[in-house]
Short mmCIF file of C-alpha atoms in Angstrom, two decimals:
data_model
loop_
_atom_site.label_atom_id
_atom_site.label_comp_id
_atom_site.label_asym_id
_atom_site.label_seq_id
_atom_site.Cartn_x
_atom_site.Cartn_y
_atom_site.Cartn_z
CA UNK A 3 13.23 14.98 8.31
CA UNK A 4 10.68 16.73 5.57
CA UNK A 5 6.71 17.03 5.61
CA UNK A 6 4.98 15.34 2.88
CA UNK A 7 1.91 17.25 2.08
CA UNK A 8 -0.56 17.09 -0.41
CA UNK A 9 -4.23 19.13 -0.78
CA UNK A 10 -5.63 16.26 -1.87
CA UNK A 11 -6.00 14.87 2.02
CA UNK A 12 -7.11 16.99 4.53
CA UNK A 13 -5.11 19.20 6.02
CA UNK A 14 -3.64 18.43 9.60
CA UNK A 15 -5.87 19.67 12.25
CA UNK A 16 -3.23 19.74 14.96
CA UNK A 17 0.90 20.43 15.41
CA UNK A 18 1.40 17.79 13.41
CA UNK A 19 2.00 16.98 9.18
CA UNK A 20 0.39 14.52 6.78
CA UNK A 21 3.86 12.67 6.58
CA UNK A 22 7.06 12.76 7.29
CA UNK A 23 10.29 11.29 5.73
CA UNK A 24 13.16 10.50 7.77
CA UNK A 25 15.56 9.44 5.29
CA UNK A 26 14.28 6.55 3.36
CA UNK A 27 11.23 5.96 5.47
CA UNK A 28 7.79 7.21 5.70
CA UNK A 29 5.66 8.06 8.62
CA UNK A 30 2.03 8.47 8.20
CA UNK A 31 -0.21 10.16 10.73
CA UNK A 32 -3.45 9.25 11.32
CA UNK A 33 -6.54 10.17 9.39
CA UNK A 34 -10.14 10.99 10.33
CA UNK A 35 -12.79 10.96 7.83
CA UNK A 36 -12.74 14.58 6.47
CA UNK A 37 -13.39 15.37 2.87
CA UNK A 38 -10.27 17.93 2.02
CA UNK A 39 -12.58 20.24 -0.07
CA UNK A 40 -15.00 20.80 2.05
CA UNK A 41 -13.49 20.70 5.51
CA UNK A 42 -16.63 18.47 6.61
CA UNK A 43 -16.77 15.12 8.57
CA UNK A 44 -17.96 12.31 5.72
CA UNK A 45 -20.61 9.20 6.91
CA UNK A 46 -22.59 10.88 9.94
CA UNK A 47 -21.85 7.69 11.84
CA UNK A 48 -21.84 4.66 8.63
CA UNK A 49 -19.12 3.04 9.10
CA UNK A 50 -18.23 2.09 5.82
CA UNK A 51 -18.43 5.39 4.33
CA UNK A 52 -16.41 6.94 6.60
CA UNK A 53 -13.50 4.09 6.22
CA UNK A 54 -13.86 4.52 2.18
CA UNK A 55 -12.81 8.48 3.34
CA UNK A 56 -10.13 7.68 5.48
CA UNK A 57 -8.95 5.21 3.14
CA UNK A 58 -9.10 7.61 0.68
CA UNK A 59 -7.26 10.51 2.23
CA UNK A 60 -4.56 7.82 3.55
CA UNK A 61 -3.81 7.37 -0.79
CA UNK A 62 -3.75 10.72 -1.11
CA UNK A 63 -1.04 11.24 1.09
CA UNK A 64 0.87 8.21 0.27
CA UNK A 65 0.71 7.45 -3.40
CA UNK A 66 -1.50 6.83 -6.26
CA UNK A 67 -3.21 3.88 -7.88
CA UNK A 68 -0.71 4.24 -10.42
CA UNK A 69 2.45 5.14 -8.99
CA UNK A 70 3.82 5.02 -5.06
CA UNK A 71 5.37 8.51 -5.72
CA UNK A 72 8.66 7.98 -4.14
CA UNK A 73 10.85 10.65 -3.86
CA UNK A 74 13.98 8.48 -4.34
CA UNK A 75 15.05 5.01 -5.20
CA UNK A 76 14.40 2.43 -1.79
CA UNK A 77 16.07 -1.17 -1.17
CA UNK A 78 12.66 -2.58 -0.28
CA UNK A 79 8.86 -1.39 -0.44
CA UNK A 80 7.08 -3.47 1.63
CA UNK A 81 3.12 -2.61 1.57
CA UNK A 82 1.63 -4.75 4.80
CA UNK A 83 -2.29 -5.24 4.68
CA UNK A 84 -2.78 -3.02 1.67
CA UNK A 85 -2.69 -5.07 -1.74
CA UNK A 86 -5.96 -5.30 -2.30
CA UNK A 87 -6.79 -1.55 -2.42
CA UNK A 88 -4.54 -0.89 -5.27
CA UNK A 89 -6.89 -0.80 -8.01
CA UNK A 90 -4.38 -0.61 -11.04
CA UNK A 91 -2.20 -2.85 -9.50
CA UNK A 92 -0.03 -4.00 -12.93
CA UNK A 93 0.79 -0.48 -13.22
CA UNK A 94 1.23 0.53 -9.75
CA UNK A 95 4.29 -2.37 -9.49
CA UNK A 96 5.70 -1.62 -13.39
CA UNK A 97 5.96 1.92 -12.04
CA UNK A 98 7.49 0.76 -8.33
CA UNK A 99 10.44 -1.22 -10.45
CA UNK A 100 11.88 2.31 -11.13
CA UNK A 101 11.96 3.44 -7.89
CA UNK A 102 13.92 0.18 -6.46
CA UNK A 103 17.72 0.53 -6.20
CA UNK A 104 19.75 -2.19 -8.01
CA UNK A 105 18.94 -5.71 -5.93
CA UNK A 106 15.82 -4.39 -4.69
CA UNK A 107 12.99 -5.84 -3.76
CA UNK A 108 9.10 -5.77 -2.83
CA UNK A 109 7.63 -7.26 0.02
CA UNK A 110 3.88 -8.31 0.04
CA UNK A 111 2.49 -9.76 3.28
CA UNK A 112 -1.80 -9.87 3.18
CA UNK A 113 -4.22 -11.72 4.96
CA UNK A 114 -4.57 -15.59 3.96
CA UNK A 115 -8.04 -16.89 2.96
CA UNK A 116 -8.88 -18.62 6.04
CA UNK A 117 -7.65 -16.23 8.85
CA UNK A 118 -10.44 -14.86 11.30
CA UNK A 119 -8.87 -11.13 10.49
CA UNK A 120 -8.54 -8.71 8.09
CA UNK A 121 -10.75 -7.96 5.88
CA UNK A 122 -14.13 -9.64 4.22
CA UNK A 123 -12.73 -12.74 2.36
CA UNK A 124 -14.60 -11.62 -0.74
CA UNK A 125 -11.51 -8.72 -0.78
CA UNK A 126 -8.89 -11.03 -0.17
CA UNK A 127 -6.35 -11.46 -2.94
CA UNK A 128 -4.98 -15.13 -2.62
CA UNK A 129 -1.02 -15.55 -2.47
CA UNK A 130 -1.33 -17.45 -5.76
CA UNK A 131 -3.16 -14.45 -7.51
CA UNK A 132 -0.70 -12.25 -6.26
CA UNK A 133 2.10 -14.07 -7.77
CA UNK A 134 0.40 -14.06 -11.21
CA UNK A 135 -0.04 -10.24 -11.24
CA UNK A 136 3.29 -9.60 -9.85
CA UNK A 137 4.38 -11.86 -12.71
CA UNK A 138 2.62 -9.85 -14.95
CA UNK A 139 4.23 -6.29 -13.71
CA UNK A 140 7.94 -7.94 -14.20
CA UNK A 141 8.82 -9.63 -10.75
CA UNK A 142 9.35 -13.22 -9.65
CA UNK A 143 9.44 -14.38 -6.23
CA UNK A 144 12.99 -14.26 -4.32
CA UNK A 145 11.69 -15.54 -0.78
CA UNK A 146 8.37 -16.58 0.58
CA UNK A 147 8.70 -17.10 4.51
CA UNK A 148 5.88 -19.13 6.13
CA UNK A 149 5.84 -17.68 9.58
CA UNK A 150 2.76 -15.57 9.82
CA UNK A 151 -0.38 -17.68 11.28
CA UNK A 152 -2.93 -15.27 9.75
CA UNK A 153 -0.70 -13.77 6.44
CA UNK A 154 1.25 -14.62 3.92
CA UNK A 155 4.20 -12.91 2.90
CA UNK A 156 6.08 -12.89 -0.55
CA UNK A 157 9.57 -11.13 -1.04
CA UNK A 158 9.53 -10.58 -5.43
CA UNK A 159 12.77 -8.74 -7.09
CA UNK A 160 12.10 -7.56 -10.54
CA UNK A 161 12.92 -10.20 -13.37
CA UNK A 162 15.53 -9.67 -15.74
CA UNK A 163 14.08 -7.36 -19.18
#
């Protein structure tokens, strides 16, 4: 195993690290809502703000909007819940195709426009929209399973050059 750390998330503020790779996968530790310059809790009690920080610190540690900074080349990348906060999203997944072995592929799985979870439906990325971009960044859909009540999920392998 190997720490992933970055100073652009707050430091750890017990034993414990940011990350932690165990061959090719990633464990993430929890986040609070601490602004890594300053050292000070963000929001005073607003929700939002203090999810917007987390969220925030949670990138820092894992990737950028541009790039998922993987170490090494991975059989599958499957980002659960997250889609919609990956503001350059055409890049992020252009980038992502170099850092999928031969045969790879990308799993997407997001909430559905109708489910009672997740988040506001005004954030929600439709399955259909998510094709198109996905499209866009050099992928076509390999698989998508129909199992999930709430989510859908799309399997995409990038599309021959």
């Amino acid at each position: 195993p190997s720490a992933v750390e970055t100073a652009q998330a707050p430091a750890p503020v017990g034993p414990y690290n940011q990350a932690v790779r165990v061959g090719e996968l990633l464990f993430c530790s929890g986040q609070i809502a601490l602004d890594p310059t300053s050292g000070e809790l963000v929001g005073g009690g607003d929700v939002e703000a203090e999810t917007r920080q987390v969220l925030a610190n949670l990138k820092a540690v894992l990737g950028r909007n541009e790039s998922p900074q993987l170490p090494e080349k991975v059989d599958v990348a499957m980002l659960v819940d997250v889609y919609h906060h990956i503001d350059k999203r055409e890049t992020y997944f252009r980038t992502l195709r170099d850092s999928l072995k031969p045969g790879g592929r990308v799993v997407i799985i997001d909430f559905n426009q109708t489910s009672p979870f997740g988040p506001p439906v005004r954030e929600r990325i439709s399955a259909d929209k998510v094709k198109g971009e996905m499209a866009v960044a050099g992928y076509r859909v390999k698989a998508e399973p129909a199992f999930l009540p709430n989510q859908y999920m799309i399997v995409f392998e990038a599309a021959a050059n």
